[in-house]
GROMACS .gro file of C-alpha atoms in nm:
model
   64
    1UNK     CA    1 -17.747  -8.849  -0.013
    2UNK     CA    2 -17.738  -9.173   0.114
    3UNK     CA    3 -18.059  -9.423   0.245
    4UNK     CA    4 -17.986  -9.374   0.586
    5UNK     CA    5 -17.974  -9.010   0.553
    6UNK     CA    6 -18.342  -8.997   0.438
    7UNK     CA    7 -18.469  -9.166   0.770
    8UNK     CA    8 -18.527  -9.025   1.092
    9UNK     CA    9 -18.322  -9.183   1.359
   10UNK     CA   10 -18.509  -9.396   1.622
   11UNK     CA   11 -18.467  -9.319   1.961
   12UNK     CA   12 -18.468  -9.613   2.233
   13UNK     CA   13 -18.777  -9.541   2.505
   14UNK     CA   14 -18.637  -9.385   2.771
   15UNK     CA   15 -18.586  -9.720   3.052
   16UNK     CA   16 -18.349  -9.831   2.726
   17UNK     CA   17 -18.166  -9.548   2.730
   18UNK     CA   18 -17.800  -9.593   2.885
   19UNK     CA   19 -17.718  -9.379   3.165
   20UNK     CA   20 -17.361  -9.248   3.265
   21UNK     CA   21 -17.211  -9.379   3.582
   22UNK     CA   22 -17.237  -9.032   3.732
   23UNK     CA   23 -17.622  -9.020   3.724
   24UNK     CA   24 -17.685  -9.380   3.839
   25UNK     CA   25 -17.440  -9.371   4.132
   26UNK     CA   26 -17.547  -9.212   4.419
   27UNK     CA   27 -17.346  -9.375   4.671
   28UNK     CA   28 -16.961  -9.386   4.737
   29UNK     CA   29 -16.728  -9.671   4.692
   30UNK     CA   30 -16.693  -9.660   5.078
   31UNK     CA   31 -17.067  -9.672   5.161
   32UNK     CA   32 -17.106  -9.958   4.988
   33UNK     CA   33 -16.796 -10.175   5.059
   34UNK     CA   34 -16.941 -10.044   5.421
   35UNK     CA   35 -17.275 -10.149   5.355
   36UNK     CA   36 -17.186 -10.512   5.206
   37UNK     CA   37 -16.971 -10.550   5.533
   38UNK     CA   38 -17.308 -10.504   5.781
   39UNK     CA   39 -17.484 -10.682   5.586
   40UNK     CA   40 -17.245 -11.031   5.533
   41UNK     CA   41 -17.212 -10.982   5.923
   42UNK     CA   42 -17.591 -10.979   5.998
   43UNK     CA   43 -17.640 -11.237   5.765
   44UNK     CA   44 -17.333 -11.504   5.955
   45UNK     CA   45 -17.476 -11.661   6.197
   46UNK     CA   46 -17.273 -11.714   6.523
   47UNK     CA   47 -16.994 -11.956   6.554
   48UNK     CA   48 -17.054 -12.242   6.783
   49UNK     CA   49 -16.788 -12.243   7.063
   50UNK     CA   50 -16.563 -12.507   7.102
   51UNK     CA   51 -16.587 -12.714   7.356
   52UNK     CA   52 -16.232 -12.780   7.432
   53UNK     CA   53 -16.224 -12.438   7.511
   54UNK     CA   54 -16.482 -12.375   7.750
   55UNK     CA   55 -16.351 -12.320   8.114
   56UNK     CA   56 -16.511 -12.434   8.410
   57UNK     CA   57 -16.640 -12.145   8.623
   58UNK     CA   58 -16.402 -12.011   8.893
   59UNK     CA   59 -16.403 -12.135   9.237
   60UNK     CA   60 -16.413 -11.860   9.512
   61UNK     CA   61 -16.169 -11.913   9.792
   62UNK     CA   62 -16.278 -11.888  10.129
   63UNK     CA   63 -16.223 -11.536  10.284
   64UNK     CA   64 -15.903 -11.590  10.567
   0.00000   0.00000   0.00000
């Protein structure tokens, strides 16, 4: 027998321990590409318009 097969094995505490992928995700690839998407568009603010491209309003013509 070996040294290290006298001693018990340690155990990390429990928020150590590693989790598989399975039980951490709980959301699909698609949710959250979806999610990120609403979010980087709530968080742009609006563009300014350009003001070479701003029309003048209409004028109405006179009825005949």
């Amino acid at each position: 027998m070996s040294v290290t097969e006298n001693k018990p094995q340690q155990q990390p505490p429990p928020e150590l321990r590693a989790q598989p992928y399975g039980a951490v995700a709980g959301v699909s690839m698609r949710d959250l590409l979806a999610s990120c998407a609403a979010a980087h568009e709530i968080s742009t603010p609006p563009r300014v318009p350009d003001p070479g491209l701003s029309r003048r309003p209409a004028e109405h013509r006179k009825a005949a």
